[in-house]
PDB file of C-alpha atoms and ligand atoms in Angstrom:
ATOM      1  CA  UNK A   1       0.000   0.000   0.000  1.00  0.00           C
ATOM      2  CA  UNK A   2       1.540   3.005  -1.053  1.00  0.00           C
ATOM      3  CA  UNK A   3       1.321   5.625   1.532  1.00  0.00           C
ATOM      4  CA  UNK A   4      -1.422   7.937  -0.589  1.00  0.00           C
ATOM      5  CA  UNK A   5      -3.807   5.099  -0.874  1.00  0.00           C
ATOM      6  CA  UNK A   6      -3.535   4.651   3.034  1.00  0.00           C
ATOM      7  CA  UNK A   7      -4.216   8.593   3.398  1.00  0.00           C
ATOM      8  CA  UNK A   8      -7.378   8.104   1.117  1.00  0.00           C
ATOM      9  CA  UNK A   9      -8.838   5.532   3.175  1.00  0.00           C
ATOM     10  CA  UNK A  10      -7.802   7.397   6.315  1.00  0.00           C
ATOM     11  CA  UNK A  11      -9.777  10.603   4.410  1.00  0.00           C
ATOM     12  CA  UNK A  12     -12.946   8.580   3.894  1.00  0.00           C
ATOM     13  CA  UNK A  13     -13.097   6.983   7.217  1.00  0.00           C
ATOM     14  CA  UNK A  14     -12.828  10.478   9.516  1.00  0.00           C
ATOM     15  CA  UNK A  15     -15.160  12.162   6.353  1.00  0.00           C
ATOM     16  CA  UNK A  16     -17.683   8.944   7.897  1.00  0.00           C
ATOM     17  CA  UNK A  17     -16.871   9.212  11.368  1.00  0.00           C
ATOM     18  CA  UNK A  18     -17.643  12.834  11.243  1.00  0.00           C
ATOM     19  CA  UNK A  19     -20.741  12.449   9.536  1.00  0.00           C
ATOM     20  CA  UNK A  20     -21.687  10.232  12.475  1.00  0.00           C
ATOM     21  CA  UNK A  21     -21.014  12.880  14.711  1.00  0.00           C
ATOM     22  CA  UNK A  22     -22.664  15.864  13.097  1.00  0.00           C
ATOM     23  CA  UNK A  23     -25.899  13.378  13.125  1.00  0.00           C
ATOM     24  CA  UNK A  24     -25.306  12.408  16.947  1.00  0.00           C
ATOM     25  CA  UNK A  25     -25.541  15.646  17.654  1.00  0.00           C
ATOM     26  CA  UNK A  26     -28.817  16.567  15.918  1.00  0.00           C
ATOM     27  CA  UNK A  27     -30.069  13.855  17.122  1.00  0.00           C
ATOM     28  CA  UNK A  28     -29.458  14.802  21.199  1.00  0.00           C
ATOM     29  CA  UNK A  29     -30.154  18.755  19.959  1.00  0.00           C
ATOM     30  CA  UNK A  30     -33.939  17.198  19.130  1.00  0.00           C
ATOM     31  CA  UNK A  31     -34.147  14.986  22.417  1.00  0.00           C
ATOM     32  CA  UNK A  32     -32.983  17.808  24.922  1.00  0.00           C
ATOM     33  CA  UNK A  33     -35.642  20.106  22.901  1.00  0.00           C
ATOM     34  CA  UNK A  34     -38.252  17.781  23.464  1.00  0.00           C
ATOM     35  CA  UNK A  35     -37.344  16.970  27.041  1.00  0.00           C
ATOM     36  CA  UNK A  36     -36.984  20.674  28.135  1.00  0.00           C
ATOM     37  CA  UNK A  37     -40.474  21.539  26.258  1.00  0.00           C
ATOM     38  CA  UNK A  38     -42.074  18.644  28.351  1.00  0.00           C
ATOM     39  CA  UNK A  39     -40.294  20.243  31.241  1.00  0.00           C
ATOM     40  CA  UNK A  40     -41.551  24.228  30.510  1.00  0.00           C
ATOM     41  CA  UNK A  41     -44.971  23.027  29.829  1.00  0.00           C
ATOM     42  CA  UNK A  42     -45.349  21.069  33.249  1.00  0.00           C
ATOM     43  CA  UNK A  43     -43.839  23.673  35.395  1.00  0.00           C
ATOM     44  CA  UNK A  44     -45.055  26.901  33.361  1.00  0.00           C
ATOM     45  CA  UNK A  45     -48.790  25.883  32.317  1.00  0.00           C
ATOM     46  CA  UNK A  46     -49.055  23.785  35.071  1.00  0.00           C
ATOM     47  CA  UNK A  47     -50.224  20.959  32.655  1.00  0.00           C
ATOM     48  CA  UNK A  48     -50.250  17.398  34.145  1.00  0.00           C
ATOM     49  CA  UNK A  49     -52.478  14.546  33.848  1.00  0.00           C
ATOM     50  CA  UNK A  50     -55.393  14.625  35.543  1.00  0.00           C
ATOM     51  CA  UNK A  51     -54.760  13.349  38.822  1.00  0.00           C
ATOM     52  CA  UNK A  52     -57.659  12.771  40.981  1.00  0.00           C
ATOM     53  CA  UNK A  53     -59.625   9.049  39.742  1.00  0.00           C
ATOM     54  CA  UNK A  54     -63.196  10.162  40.487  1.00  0.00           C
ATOM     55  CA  UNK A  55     -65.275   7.260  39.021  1.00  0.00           C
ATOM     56  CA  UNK A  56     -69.288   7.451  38.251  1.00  0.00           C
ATOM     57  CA  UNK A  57     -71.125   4.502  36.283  1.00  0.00           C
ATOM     58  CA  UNK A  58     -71.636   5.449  32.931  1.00  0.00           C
ATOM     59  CA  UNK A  59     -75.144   3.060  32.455  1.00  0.00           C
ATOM     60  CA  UNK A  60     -77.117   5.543  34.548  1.00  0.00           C
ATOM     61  CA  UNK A  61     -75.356   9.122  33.802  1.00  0.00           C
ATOM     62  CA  UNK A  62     -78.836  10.408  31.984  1.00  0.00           C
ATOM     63  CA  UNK A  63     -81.307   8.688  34.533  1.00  0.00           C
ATOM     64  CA  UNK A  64     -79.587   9.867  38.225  1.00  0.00           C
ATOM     65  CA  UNK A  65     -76.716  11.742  39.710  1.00  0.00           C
ATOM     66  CA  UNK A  66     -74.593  15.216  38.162  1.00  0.00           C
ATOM     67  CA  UNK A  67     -74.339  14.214  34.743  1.00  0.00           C
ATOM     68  CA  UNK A  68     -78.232  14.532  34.062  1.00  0.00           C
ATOM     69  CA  UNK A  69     -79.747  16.497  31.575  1.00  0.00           C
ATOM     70  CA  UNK A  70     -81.226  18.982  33.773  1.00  0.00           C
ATOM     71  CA  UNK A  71     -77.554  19.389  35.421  1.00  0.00           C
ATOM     72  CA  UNK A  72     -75.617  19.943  31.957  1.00  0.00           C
ATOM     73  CA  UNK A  73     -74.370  23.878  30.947  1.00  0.00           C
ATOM     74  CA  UNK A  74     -72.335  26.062  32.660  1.00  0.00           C
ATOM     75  CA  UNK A  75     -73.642  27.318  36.314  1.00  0.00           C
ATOM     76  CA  UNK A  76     -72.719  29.670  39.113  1.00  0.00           C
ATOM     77  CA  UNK A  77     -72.291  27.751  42.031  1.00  0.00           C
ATOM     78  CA  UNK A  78     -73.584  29.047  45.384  1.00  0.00           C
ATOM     79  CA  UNK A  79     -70.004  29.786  46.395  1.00  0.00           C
ATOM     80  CA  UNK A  80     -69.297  32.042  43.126  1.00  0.00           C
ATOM     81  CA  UNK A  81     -67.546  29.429  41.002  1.00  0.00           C
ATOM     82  CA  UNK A  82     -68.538  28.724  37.613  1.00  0.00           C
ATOM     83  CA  UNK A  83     -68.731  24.881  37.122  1.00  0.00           C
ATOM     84  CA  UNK A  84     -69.277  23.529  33.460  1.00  0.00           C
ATOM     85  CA  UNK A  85     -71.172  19.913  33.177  1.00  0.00           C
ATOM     86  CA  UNK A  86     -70.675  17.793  29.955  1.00  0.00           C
ATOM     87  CA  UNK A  87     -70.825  14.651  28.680  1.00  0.00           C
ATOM     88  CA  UNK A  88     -69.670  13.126  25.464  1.00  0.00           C
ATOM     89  CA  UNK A  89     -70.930  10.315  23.489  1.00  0.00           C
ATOM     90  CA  UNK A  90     -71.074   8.791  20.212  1.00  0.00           C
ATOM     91  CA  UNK A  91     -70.785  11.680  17.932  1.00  0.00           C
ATOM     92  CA  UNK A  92     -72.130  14.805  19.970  1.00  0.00           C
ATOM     93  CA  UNK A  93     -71.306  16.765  23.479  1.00  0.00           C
ATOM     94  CA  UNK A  94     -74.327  17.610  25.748  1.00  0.00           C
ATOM     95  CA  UNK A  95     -74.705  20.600  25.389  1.00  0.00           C
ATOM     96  CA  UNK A  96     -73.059  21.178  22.196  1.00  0.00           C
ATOM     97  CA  UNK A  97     -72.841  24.894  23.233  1.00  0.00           C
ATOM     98  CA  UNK A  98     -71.046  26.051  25.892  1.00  0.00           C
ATOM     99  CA  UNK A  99     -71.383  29.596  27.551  1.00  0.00           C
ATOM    100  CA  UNK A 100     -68.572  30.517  29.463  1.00  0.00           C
ATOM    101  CA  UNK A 101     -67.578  33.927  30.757  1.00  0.00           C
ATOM    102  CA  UNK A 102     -64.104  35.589  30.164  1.00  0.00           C
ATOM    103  CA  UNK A 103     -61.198  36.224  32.834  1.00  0.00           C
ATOM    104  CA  UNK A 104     -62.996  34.245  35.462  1.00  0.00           C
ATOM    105  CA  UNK A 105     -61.692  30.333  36.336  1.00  0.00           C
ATOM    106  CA  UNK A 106     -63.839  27.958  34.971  1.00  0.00           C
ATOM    107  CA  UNK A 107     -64.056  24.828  36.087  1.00  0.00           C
ATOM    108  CA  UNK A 108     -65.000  21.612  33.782  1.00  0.00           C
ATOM    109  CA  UNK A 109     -66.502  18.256  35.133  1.00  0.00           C
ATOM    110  CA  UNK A 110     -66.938  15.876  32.109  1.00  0.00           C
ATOM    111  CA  UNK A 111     -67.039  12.441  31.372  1.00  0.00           C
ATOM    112  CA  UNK A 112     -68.384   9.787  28.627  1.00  0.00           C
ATOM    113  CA  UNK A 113     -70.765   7.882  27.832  1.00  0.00           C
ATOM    114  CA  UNK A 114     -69.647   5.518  25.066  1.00  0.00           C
ATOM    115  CA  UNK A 115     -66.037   5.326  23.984  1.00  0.00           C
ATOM    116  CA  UNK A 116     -63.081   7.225  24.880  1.00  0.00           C
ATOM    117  CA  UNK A 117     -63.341  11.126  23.341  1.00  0.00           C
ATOM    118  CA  UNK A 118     -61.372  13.783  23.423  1.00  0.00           C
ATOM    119  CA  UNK A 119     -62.257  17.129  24.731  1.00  0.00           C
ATOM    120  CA  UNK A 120     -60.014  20.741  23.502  1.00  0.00           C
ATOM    121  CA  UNK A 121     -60.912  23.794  23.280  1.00  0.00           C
ATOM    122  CA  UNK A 122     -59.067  25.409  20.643  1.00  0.00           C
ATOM    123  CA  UNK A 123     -56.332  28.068  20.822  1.00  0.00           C
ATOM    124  CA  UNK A 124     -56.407  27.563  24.964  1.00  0.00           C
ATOM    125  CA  UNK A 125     -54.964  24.851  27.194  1.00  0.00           C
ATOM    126  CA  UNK A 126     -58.361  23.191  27.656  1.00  0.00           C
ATOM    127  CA  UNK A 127     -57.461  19.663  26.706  1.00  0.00           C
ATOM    128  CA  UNK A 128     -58.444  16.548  28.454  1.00  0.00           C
ATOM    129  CA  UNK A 129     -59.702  12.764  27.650  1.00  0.00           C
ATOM    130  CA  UNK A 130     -63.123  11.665  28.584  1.00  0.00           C
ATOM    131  CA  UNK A 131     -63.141   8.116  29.567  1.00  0.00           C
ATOM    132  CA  UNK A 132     -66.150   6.210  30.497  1.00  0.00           C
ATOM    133  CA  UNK A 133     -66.082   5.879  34.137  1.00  0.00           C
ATOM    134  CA  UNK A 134     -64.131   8.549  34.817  1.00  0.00           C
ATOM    135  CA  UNK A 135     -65.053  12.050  35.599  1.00  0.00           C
ATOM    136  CA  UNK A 136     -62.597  14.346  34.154  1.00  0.00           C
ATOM    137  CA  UNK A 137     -61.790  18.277  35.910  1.00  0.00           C
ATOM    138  CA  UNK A 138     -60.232  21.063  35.000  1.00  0.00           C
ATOM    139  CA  UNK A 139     -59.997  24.338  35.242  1.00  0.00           C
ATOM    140  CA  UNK A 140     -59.379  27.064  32.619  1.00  0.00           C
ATOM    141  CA  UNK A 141     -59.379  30.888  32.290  1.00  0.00           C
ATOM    142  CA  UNK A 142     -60.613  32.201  29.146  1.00  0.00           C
ATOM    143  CA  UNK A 143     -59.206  35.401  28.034  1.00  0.00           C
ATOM    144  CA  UNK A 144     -60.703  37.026  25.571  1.00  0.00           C
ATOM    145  CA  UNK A 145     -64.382  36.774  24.483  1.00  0.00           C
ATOM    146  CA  UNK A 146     -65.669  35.559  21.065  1.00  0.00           C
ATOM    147  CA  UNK A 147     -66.607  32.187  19.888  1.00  0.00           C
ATOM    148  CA  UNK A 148     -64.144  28.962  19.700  1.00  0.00           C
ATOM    149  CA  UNK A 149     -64.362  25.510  18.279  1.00  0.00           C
ATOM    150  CA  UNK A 150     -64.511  21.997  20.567  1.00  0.00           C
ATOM    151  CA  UNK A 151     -64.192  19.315  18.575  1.00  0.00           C
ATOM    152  CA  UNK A 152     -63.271  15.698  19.454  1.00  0.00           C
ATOM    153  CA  UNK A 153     -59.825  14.786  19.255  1.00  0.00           C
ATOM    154  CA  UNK A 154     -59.646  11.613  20.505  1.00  0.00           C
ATOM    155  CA  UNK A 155     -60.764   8.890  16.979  1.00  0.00           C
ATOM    156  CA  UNK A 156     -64.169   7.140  19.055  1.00  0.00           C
ATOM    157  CA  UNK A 157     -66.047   5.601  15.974  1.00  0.00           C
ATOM    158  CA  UNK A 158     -66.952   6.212  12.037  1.00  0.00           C
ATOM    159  CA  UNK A 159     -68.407   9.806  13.095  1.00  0.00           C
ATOM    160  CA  UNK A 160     -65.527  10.902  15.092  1.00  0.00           C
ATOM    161  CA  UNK A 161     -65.088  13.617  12.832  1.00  0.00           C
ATOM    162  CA  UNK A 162     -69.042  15.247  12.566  1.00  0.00           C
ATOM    163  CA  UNK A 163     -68.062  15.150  16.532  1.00  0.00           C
ATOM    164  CA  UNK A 164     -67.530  19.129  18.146  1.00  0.00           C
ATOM    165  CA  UNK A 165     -69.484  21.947  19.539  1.00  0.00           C
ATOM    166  CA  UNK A 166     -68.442  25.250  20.502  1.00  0.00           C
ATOM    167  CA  UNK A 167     -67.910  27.777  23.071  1.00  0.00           C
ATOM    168  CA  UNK A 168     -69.125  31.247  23.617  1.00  0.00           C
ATOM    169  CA  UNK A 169     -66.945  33.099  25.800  1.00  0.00           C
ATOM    170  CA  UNK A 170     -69.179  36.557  27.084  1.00  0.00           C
ATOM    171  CA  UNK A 171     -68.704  38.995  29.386  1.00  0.00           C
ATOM    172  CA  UNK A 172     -68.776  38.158  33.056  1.00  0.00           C
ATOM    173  CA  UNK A 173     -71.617  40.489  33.691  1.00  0.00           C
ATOM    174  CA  UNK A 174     -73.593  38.918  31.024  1.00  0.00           C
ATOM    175  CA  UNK A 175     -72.717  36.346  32.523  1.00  0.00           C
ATOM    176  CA  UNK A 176     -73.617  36.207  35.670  1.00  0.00           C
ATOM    177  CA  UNK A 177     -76.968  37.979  34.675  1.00  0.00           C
ATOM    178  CA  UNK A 178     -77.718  34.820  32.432  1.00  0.00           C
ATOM    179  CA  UNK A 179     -76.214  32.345  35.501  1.00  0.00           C
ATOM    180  CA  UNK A 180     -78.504  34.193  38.106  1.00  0.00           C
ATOM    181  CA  UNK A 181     -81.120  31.850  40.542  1.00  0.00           C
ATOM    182  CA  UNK A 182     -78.992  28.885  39.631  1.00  0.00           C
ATOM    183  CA  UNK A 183     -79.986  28.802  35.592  1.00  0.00           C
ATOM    184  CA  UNK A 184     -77.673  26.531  33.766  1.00  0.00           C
ATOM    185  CA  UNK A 185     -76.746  28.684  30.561  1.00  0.00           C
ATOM    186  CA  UNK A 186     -75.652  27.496  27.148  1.00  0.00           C
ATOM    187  CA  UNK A 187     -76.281  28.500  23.684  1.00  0.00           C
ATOM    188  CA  UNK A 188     -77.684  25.445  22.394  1.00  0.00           C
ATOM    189  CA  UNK A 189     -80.474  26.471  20.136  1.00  0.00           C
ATOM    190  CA  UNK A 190     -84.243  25.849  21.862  1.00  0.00           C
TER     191      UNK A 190
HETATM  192 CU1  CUA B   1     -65.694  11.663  20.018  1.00  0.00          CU
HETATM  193 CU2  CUA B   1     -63.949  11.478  18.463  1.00  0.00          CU
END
């Protein structure tokens, strides 16, 4: 071997090893960014699973207990707090319009009747699974008012995607006006 032909083969092999490198290092440059936006979302938005298991039976939700129809819509409890019923089934949400007012905490209580759905309100952190069984809470502050999409995000069946509703986001004046003597309030269309 004359000694060019070993410096070509020498050439190739660092031009390989440092290929290898470069690509090592995009590849932990793409890890680290997904680890430390798990890490800001946790600790900044507070995001987590939901952690308390509060169970219900989902063969009697529309006969007894919170979940029936009567109980569904957004309310002002007696202590001030605005508490949003839901449920989900196969391919609608009860109600499939939400009133909610702005800058005030809302909290959700939600589950399923059917399959497993998805629940999001979009362009806010509202985002949780509804599992049969399980009632799923949250709370959320909306911002600004206007008029946002929920759709189901979670594939439950052949008319997964017919399945959202939507959320009006009012003043809180209006409403509390709407929300006065205990009135659950949505805009589902009578
Ligand atoms: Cu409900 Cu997809």
């Amino acid at each position: 071997m004359t000694p060019t032909d070993a410096g070509a083969l020498h050439g190739s092999e660092a031009v390989a090893v440092e290929a290898e490198r470069r690509w090592a290092i995009v590849v932990i440059a793409i890890i680290s960014l997904l680890i430390a936006t798990m890490v800001f979302t946790s600790l900044h938005w507070a995001s987590m699973p939901p952690s308390r298991v509060e169970t219900v039976d989902p063969r009697n939700l529309h006969v007894s207990g919170e979940f029936v129809e009567s109980n569904l819509g957004t309310m002002l409890d007696a202590d001030g707090k605005v508490v949003v019923r839901l449920i989900a089934q196969r391919y609608a949400f009860e109600p499939q319009c939400l009133v909610v007012p702005a800058g005030v905490p809302v909290t959700f209580r939600a589950t399923s009747t059917d399959a497993v759905h998805g629940f999001v309100v979009d362009r806010t952190n509202a985002n949780v699974m509804l599992i049969p069984g399980f009632i799923a809470t949250f709370t959320a502050t909306f911002d600004k008012s206007g008029e946002r999409l929920m759709p189901c995000h979670e594939y439950c069946g052949t008319g997964h995607q017919a399945m959202w509703g939507r959320v009006q986001v009012i003043a809180a004046d209006e409403f509390r006006a709407k929300a006065r003597d205990g009135a659950r309030v949505s805009c589902v269309p009578r």
